mmCIF file of C-alpha atoms and ligand atoms in Angstrom:
data_model
loop_
_atom_site.group_PDB
_atom_site.id
_atom_site.type_symbol
_atom_site.label_atom_id
_atom_site.label_comp_id
_atom_site.label_asym_id
_atom_site.label_seq_id
_atom_site.Cartn_x
_atom_site.Cartn_y
_atom_site.Cartn_z
ATOM 1 C CA MET A 1025 77.677 91.534 241.718
ATOM 2 C CA SER A 1026 77.221 89.294 244.716
ATOM 3 C CA THR A 1027 73.957 87.449 245.065
ATOM 4 C CA PRO A 1028 72.274 86.677 248.378
ATOM 5 C CA PRO A 1029 72.502 83.029 249.527
ATOM 6 C CA VAL A 1030 69.601 81.010 248.207
ATOM 7 C CA PRO A 1031 67.889 78.639 250.633
ATOM 8 C CA ALA A 1032 68.136 75.121 249.281
ATOM 9 C CA SER A 1033 64.532 74.325 250.118
ATOM 10 C CA SER A 1034 61.669 75.341 252.363
ATOM 11 C CA ASP A 1035 63.635 73.803 255.270
ATOM 12 C CA SER A 1036 65.400 76.936 256.513
ATOM 13 C CA SER A 1037 68.391 74.956 257.879
ATOM 14 C CA ALA A 1038 69.153 73.434 254.447
ATOM 15 C CA GLN A 1039 71.898 74.994 252.319
ATOM 16 C CA TRP A 1040 73.743 74.007 249.182
ATOM 17 C CA VAL A 1041 76.816 71.916 249.924
ATOM 18 C CA ASP A 1042 79.013 72.061 246.818
ATOM 19 C CA GLU A 1043 82.193 70.582 245.428
ATOM 20 C CA ILE A 1044 83.599 73.354 243.252
ATOM 21 C CA PHE A 1045 85.838 72.078 240.472
ATOM 22 C CA ASP A 1046 87.158 73.913 237.444
ATOM 23 C CA GLY A 1047 84.468 76.581 237.444
ATOM 24 C CA VAL A 1048 81.544 74.214 238.014
ATOM 25 C CA ARG A 1049 79.618 73.473 241.210
ATOM 26 C CA TYR A 1050 78.388 69.971 242.040
ATOM 27 C CA GLY A 1051 75.991 70.411 244.895
ATOM 28 C CA LEU A 1052 73.438 68.782 247.127
ATOM 29 C CA ALA A 1053 70.843 70.509 249.220
ATOM 30 C CA GLY A 1054 71.415 69.631 252.841
ATOM 31 C CA ARG A 1055 73.276 70.591 256.001
ATOM 32 C CA VAL A 1056 76.675 69.849 257.512
ATOM 33 C CA ILE A 1057 76.301 67.644 260.583
ATOM 34 C CA ALA A 1058 79.975 67.059 261.431
ATOM 35 C CA GLU A 1059 83.225 68.591 260.238
ATOM 36 C CA GLN A 1060 86.802 68.234 261.450
ATOM 37 C CA GLN A 1061 90.343 68.592 260.184
ATOM 38 C CA SER A 1062 92.081 65.224 260.565
ATOM 39 C CA PRO A 1063 95.888 64.948 260.293
ATOM 40 C CA PHE A 1064 95.346 64.322 256.551
ATOM 41 C CA GLN A 1065 92.321 66.261 255.320
ATOM 42 C CA ARG A 1066 89.090 68.087 256.146
ATOM 43 C CA VAL A 1067 86.412 65.477 256.794
ATOM 44 C CA THR A 1068 82.786 66.563 256.384
ATOM 45 C CA ILE A 1069 79.558 64.649 256.910
ATOM 46 C CA ILE A 1070 76.352 66.086 255.543
ATOM 47 C CA GLU A 1071 72.695 65.175 255.650
ATOM 48 C CA SER A 1072 71.352 65.733 252.132
ATOM 49 C CA GLU A 1073 67.761 65.887 251.001
ATOM 50 C CA ARG A 1074 68.151 63.666 247.934
ATOM 51 C CA TYR A 1075 70.867 61.090 248.711
ATOM 52 C CA GLY A 1076 70.869 60.743 252.522
ATOM 53 C CA LYS A 1077 74.035 61.258 254.531
ATOM 54 C CA GLY A 1078 77.216 61.878 252.583
ATOM 55 C CA LEU A 1079 80.974 62.272 253.030
ATOM 56 C CA LEU A 1080 83.322 64.904 251.590
ATOM 57 C CA LEU A 1081 87.119 64.981 251.942
ATOM 58 C CA ASP A 1082 88.766 68.380 251.478
ATOM 59 C CA GLY A 1083 85.504 69.602 249.951
ATOM 60 C CA CYS A 1084 85.288 66.799 247.341
ATOM 61 C CA TRP A 1085 82.389 64.358 247.222
ATOM 62 C CA MET A 1086 83.304 60.814 248.217
ATOM 63 C CA THR A 1087 80.068 58.989 248.811
ATOM 64 C CA ALA A 1088 76.456 59.203 249.927
ATOM 65 C CA GLU A 1089 74.077 56.612 251.295
ATOM 66 C CA ARG A 1090 71.720 56.565 248.343
ATOM 67 C CA GLN A 1091 74.275 56.874 245.565
ATOM 68 C CA GLU A 1092 77.236 54.792 246.646
ATOM 69 C CA ARG A 1093 76.244 51.656 244.754
ATOM 70 C CA HIS A 1094 76.997 53.295 241.393
ATOM 71 C CA TYR A 1095 80.604 53.520 242.481
ATOM 72 C CA HIS A 1096 81.287 50.503 244.694
ATOM 73 C CA GLU A 1097 79.620 47.864 242.523
ATOM 74 C CA ALA A 1098 81.491 49.104 239.436
ATOM 75 C CA LEU A 1099 84.855 49.066 241.222
ATOM 76 C CA VAL A 1100 84.510 45.645 242.811
ATOM 77 C CA HIS A 1101 82.618 43.109 240.705
ATOM 78 C CA PRO A 1102 84.600 43.143 237.438
ATOM 79 C CA ALA A 1103 87.698 42.387 239.532
ATOM 80 C CA LEU A 1104 86.126 39.794 241.817
ATOM 81 C CA CYS A 1105 84.331 38.065 238.941
ATOM 82 C CA GLY A 1106 87.420 38.070 236.722
ATOM 83 C CA ALA A 1107 90.351 36.987 238.885
ATOM 84 C CA GLU A 1108 91.364 33.336 238.742
ATOM 85 C CA ARG A 1109 91.111 33.052 242.542
ATOM 86 C CA ILE A 1110 89.724 35.464 245.122
ATOM 87 C CA GLU A 1111 90.822 34.068 248.480
ATOM 88 C CA ARG A 1112 92.994 37.065 249.436
ATOM 89 C CA VAL A 1113 91.907 40.618 248.659
ATOM 90 C CA LEU A 1114 93.620 43.944 249.450
ATOM 91 C CA VAL A 1115 91.719 47.242 249.502
ATOM 92 C CA ILE A 1116 93.763 50.443 249.699
ATOM 93 C CA GLY A 1117 91.683 53.363 250.976
ATOM 94 C CA GLY A 1118 87.958 52.694 251.021
ATOM 95 C CA GLY A 1119 87.487 53.986 254.581
ATOM 96 C CA ASP A 1120 83.714 54.258 254.262
ATOM 97 C CA GLY A 1121 83.549 50.448 253.984
ATOM 98 C CA GLY A 1122 81.532 50.244 250.742
ATOM 99 C CA THR A 1123 84.249 48.540 248.708
ATOM 100 C CA ALA A 1124 84.955 45.979 251.435
ATOM 101 C CA ARG A 1125 81.224 45.318 251.794
ATOM 102 C CA GLU A 1126 80.865 44.490 248.094
ATOM 103 C CA CYS A 1127 84.003 42.298 248.117
ATOM 104 C CA LEU A 1128 82.770 40.326 251.111
ATOM 105 C CA ARG A 1129 79.523 39.479 249.327
ATOM 106 C CA HIS A 1130 81.691 37.030 247.365
ATOM 107 C CA THR A 1131 81.754 33.897 249.474
ATOM 108 C CA GLY A 1132 85.102 32.860 247.939
ATOM 109 C CA VAL A 1133 86.877 35.719 249.726
ATOM 110 C CA GLN A 1134 88.629 34.285 252.777
ATOM 111 C CA HIS A 1135 90.778 37.219 253.928
ATOM 112 C CA LEU A 1136 90.421 40.923 253.147
ATOM 113 C CA ASP A 1137 92.997 43.490 254.257
ATOM 114 C CA MET A 1138 91.846 47.095 254.104
ATOM 115 C CA VAL A 1139 94.449 49.822 254.640
ATOM 116 C CA GLU A 1140 92.953 53.283 255.132
ATOM 117 C CA ILE A 1141 95.173 56.209 256.024
ATOM 118 C CA ASP A 1142 92.608 58.276 257.909
ATOM 119 C CA GLY A 1143 91.121 56.819 261.085
ATOM 120 C CA LEU A 1144 88.580 59.651 261.281
ATOM 121 C CA VAL A 1145 87.074 58.589 257.937
ATOM 122 C CA VAL A 1146 86.571 55.072 259.297
ATOM 123 C CA LYS A 1147 85.185 56.283 262.640
ATOM 124 C CA TRP A 1148 82.713 58.734 261.130
ATOM 125 C CA SER A 1149 81.666 56.297 258.410
ATOM 126 C CA GLN A 1150 80.862 53.743 261.104
ATOM 127 C CA GLU A 1151 78.956 56.348 263.133
ATOM 128 C CA HIS A 1152 77.175 58.344 260.438
ATOM 129 C CA LEU A 1153 77.087 56.105 257.346
ATOM 130 C CA PRO A 1154 76.584 52.599 258.796
ATOM 131 C CA SER A 1155 74.628 51.318 255.787
ATOM 132 C CA ILE A 1156 77.659 51.797 253.523
ATOM 133 C CA GLY A 1157 80.076 49.486 255.330
ATOM 134 C CA ALA A 1158 77.148 47.421 256.629
ATOM 135 C CA GLY A 1159 78.360 44.030 257.875
ATOM 136 C CA CYS A 1160 81.966 44.471 256.739
ATOM 137 C CA TRP A 1161 83.108 45.972 260.048
ATOM 138 C CA SER A 1162 82.252 42.809 261.982
ATOM 139 C CA ASP A 1163 82.977 40.208 259.284
ATOM 140 C CA PRO A 1164 85.692 37.829 260.573
ATOM 141 C CA ARG A 1165 87.342 37.871 257.127
ATOM 142 C CA PHE A 1166 87.847 41.659 257.328
ATOM 143 C CA HIS A 1167 91.129 43.052 258.695
ATOM 144 C CA LEU A 1168 91.450 46.835 259.003
ATOM 145 C CA THR A 1169 94.760 48.652 259.297
ATOM 146 C CA VAL A 1170 94.726 52.415 259.773
ATOM 147 C CA GLY A 1171 97.955 53.314 258.030
ATOM 148 C CA ASP A 1172 99.739 54.151 254.823
ATOM 149 C CA GLY A 1173 98.531 52.014 251.916
ATOM 150 C CA ILE A 1174 101.539 52.953 249.781
ATOM 151 C CA ALA A 1175 103.931 51.598 252.424
ATOM 152 C CA TRP A 1176 101.741 48.497 252.846
ATOM 153 C CA VAL A 1177 101.987 47.692 249.148
ATOM 154 C CA ARG A 1178 105.734 48.388 249.119
ATOM 155 C CA GLU A 1179 106.314 46.042 252.053
ATOM 156 C CA ALA A 1180 103.872 43.256 251.140
ATOM 157 C CA GLU A 1181 105.273 39.918 250.003
ATOM 158 C CA ALA A 1182 105.370 39.192 246.287
ATOM 159 C CA ALA A 1183 102.365 37.233 244.978
ATOM 160 C CA SER A 1184 100.412 37.604 248.213
ATOM 161 C CA TYR A 1185 96.985 38.805 246.935
ATOM 162 C CA ASP A 1186 94.531 37.604 244.302
ATOM 163 C CA VAL A 1187 92.871 41.005 243.909
ATOM 164 C CA VAL A 1188 94.167 44.501 244.742
ATOM 165 C CA ILE A 1189 91.627 47.346 244.710
ATOM 166 C CA VAL A 1190 92.477 51.021 245.122
ATOM 167 C CA ASP A 1191 89.571 53.096 246.405
ATOM 168 C CA GLY A 1192 91.239 56.445 246.883
ATOM 169 C CA SER A 1193 90.262 60.048 246.392
ATOM 170 C CA ASP A 1194 91.486 62.371 243.646
ATOM 171 C CA PRO A 1195 95.252 62.552 242.985
ATOM 172 C CA ALA A 1196 96.016 65.375 245.441
ATOM 173 C CA GLY A 1197 96.772 65.236 249.157
ATOM 174 C CA PRO A 1198 96.935 61.748 250.697
ATOM 175 C CA ALA A 1199 95.886 59.992 247.449
ATOM 176 C CA GLU A 1200 98.546 61.562 245.215
ATOM 177 C CA GLY A 1201 100.889 58.579 245.480
ATOM 178 C CA LEU A 1202 98.176 56.135 244.380
ATOM 179 C CA PHE A 1203 98.517 57.080 240.699
ATOM 180 C CA ASN A 1204 102.221 56.682 239.956
ATOM 181 C CA ARG A 1205 104.412 54.018 238.332
ATOM 182 C CA ALA A 1206 106.232 52.917 241.488
ATOM 183 C CA PHE A 1207 102.927 52.255 243.273
ATOM 184 C CA PHE A 1208 101.430 50.371 240.315
ATOM 185 C CA GLU A 1209 104.595 48.279 239.940
ATOM 186 C CA HIS A 1210 104.333 47.168 243.564
ATOM 187 C CA CYS A 1211 100.645 46.345 243.014
ATOM 188 C CA ARG A 1212 101.645 44.140 240.097
ATOM 189 C CA ARG A 1213 104.408 42.510 242.166
ATOM 190 C CA ILE A 1214 102.079 41.562 245.020
ATOM 191 C CA LEU A 1215 99.414 40.022 242.753
ATOM 192 C CA ARG A 1216 99.354 36.259 242.381
ATOM 193 C CA PRO A 1217 99.301 34.799 238.859
ATOM 194 C CA GLY A 1218 95.746 35.178 237.534
ATOM 195 C CA GLY A 1219 95.192 38.205 239.769
ATOM 196 C CA VAL A 1220 93.340 41.421 238.943
ATOM 197 C CA PHE A 1221 94.105 45.019 239.902
ATOM 198 C CA ALA A 1222 91.348 47.678 240.018
ATOM 199 C CA THR A 1223 91.369 51.402 240.688
ATOM 200 C CA GLN A 1224 89.005 54.321 240.408
ATOM 201 C CA SER A 1225 90.420 56.286 237.461
ATOM 202 C CA GLU A 1226 88.620 59.634 237.574
ATOM 203 C CA SER A 1227 86.303 61.291 235.055
ATOM 204 C CA PRO A 1228 87.108 61.167 231.333
ATOM 205 C CA GLU A 1229 85.576 64.647 231.124
ATOM 206 C CA ALA A 1230 86.496 66.552 234.295
ATOM 207 C CA PHE A 1231 89.898 64.871 234.786
ATOM 208 C CA ARG A 1232 90.638 63.948 231.183
ATOM 209 C CA GLU A 1233 94.444 64.025 231.372
ATOM 210 C CA VAL A 1234 94.654 62.149 234.676
ATOM 211 C CA HIS A 1235 92.264 59.550 233.313
ATOM 212 C CA LEU A 1236 94.230 58.994 230.103
ATOM 213 C CA ALA A 1237 97.564 58.948 231.901
ATOM 214 C CA THR A 1238 96.280 56.379 234.389
ATOM 215 C CA VAL A 1239 95.031 53.993 231.694
ATOM 216 C CA ARG A 1240 98.258 54.341 229.670
ATOM 217 C CA LEU A 1241 100.453 53.742 232.698
ATOM 218 C CA LEU A 1242 98.470 50.689 233.796
ATOM 219 C CA ARG A 1243 98.807 49.223 230.286
ATOM 220 C CA GLU A 1244 102.565 49.735 230.441
ATOM 221 C CA VAL A 1245 102.924 48.233 233.904
ATOM 222 C CA PHE A 1246 100.526 45.266 233.675
ATOM 223 C CA GLY A 1247 100.346 44.597 229.940
ATOM 224 C CA HIS A 1248 96.534 44.593 229.905
ATOM 225 C CA ALA A 1249 94.329 47.407 231.249
ATOM 226 C CA ASP A 1250 90.883 48.683 230.258
ATOM 227 C CA PRO A 1251 88.650 51.448 231.565
ATOM 228 C CA LEU A 1252 85.002 50.870 232.320
ATOM 229 C CA TYR A 1253 82.612 53.848 232.201
ATOM 230 C CA GLY A 1254 79.602 54.645 234.358
ATOM 231 C CA TRP A 1255 77.972 57.404 236.337
ATOM 232 C CA VAL A 1256 78.339 58.829 239.810
ATOM 233 C CA PRO A 1257 76.026 61.835 239.560
ATOM 234 C CA MET A 1258 77.509 63.692 242.559
ATOM 235 C CA TYR A 1259 81.099 63.600 241.181
ATOM 236 C CA PRO A 1260 82.521 66.236 238.784
ATOM 237 C CA SER A 1261 80.759 65.818 235.423
ATOM 238 C CA GLY A 1262 78.876 62.793 236.785
ATOM 239 C CA TRP A 1263 80.738 60.622 234.255
ATOM 240 C CA TRP A 1264 83.199 58.305 235.985
ATOM 241 C CA SER A 1265 85.664 55.524 235.236
ATOM 242 C CA TRP A 1266 87.294 52.545 236.886
ATOM 243 C CA THR A 1267 90.271 50.800 235.312
ATOM 244 C CA PHE A 1268 91.115 47.111 235.624
ATOM 245 C CA ALA A 1269 94.461 45.540 234.873
ATOM 246 C CA ALA A 1270 95.983 42.066 234.721
ATOM 247 C CA VAL A 1271 99.195 40.468 233.544
ATOM 248 C CA ASP A 1272 97.920 37.328 231.816
ATOM 249 C CA GLY A 1273 95.162 38.880 229.683
ATOM 250 C CA PRO A 1274 92.017 41.006 230.079
ATOM 251 C CA ARG A 1275 90.371 38.439 232.336
ATOM 252 C CA TYR A 1276 88.399 41.203 234.151
ATOM 253 C CA ARG A 1277 86.242 41.794 231.026
ATOM 254 C CA ASP A 1278 84.202 38.608 231.305
ATOM 255 C CA ALA A 1279 82.427 37.836 234.553
ATOM 256 C CA GLN A 1280 82.691 34.188 235.575
ATOM 257 C CA PRO A 1281 79.035 33.063 235.587
ATOM 258 C CA GLU A 1282 79.098 31.266 238.922
ATOM 259 C CA ARG A 1283 80.637 34.189 240.797
ATOM 260 C CA ALA A 1284 78.377 36.675 239.034
ATOM 261 C CA ALA A 1285 75.307 34.649 239.948
ATOM 262 C CA GLY A 1286 76.305 34.822 243.599
ATOM 263 C CA VAL A 1287 76.162 38.616 243.749
ATOM 264 C CA ALA A 1288 74.075 39.941 240.839
ATOM 265 C CA ALA A 1289 70.680 39.702 242.510
ATOM 266 C CA GLY A 1290 71.858 42.008 245.288
ATOM 267 C CA CYS A 1291 73.237 44.699 242.942
ATOM 268 C CA GLU A 1292 71.528 47.923 241.976
ATOM 269 C CA ILE A 1293 73.698 48.822 238.948
ATOM 270 C CA TRP A 1294 76.175 46.036 238.180
ATOM 271 C CA SER A 1295 75.289 42.953 236.165
ATOM 272 C CA PRO A 1296 77.351 40.965 233.654
ATOM 273 C CA ARG A 1297 75.398 42.688 230.882
ATOM 274 C CA TRP A 1298 75.957 46.164 232.331
ATOM 275 C CA GLN A 1299 79.661 45.363 232.690
ATOM 276 C CA SER A 1300 80.001 44.275 229.047
ATOM 277 C CA GLY A 1301 78.379 47.498 227.864
ATOM 278 C CA ALA A 1302 80.376 49.652 230.257
ATOM 279 C CA PHE A 1303 83.683 48.251 228.974
ATOM 280 C CA GLU A 1304 82.522 48.929 225.401
ATOM 281 C CA ALA A 1305 81.352 52.500 226.140
ATOM 282 C CA VAL A 1306 84.774 54.005 225.449
ATOM 283 C CA PRO A 1307 84.314 57.576 224.220
ATOM 284 C CA ALA A 1308 85.791 58.188 220.774
ATOM 285 C CA PHE A 1309 88.259 60.787 222.035
ATOM 286 C CA VAL A 1310 89.631 58.324 224.597
ATOM 287 C CA GLU A 1311 89.930 55.575 222.010
ATOM 288 C CA ARG A 1312 91.850 57.917 219.706
ATOM 289 C CA ALA A 1313 94.091 59.245 222.475
ATOM 290 C CA LEU A 1314 94.971 55.765 223.702
ATOM 291 C CA ALA A 1315 95.598 54.478 220.167
ATOM 292 C CA ASP A 1316 97.822 57.481 219.330
ATOM 293 C CA GLY A 1317 99.682 57.294 222.578
ATOM 294 C CA GLY A 1318 98.995 61.030 222.498
HETATM 295 N N1 LIG B 1193 86.254 62.643 242.961
HETATM 296 C C1 LIG B 1193 85.919 61.609 243.860
HETATM 297 C C2 LIG B 1193 86.742 60.390 243.752
HETATM 298 C C3 LIG B 1193 86.422 59.548 244.915
HETATM 299 C C4 LIG B 1193 86.805 58.162 244.818
HETATM 300 N N2 LIG B 1193 86.650 57.416 246.055
HETATM 301 C C5 LIG B 1193 85.397 57.470 246.670
HETATM 302 C C6 LIG B 1193 85.350 56.660 247.907
HETATM 303 C C7 LIG B 1193 84.170 55.789 247.975
HETATM 304 N N3 LIG B 1193 84.409 54.621 248.729
#
């Protein structure tokens, strides 16, 4: 039986805007304010009641003004506080600017390349979500290339970055190639000794197999890789992960105090204490699956 649409609130223009995944809806009350098919994906900007303006790609939640810190702080600071040096940073994806913004809060970063495939994501993030990228767009250390991040990594010189961060969407469409062995091997090749790699690694609940496969593969390619668990309430299941990898040991697990002190006061979620707990919060089923190799 079909049910009539339910107004999201007393504001008659508000509707539910949902990501529908595996029989579950993850929705915000709000309204679509811009939508367009780019050469790569459907880009949607909404104005939500609870979390401010937000971005969806192909109907999947990417970010929102009043929730993005859960995601960007968790992705960036374990890497930037763990690498031996942080002069040169590469961000693949990240077109809303939030990852670059958090990286550039570290004064030790001298040069940041960001390679985002979809120019419309950058343009609309600058226009509609300016608080997310904030000062990154005009920071002289920031260098944006609208292009293919997979090709960039393939063509980059060996040992040319201290930190490589992948801020992509789910492994379908333009982000599919950001989860495979060849891509991770190039990321390892372009890291300097003492470098750290970081990627969003999906939900241990909603994307269980992708999550496990990503952690296993990163361990094989880098030698050391560990997932960190947190929450992004608008994403499928709300339970999210980021995985960090390094060649010379799990240096991403312990935040260097001086670097941490430089950014912690400006964080909403991340702190060295939160990070320690989040690396320890490995669900039992993940621990078993990774130990079994099964
Ligand atoms: N299922 C959503 C995964 C999205 C990861 N990237 C978000 C982009 C935020 N900068």
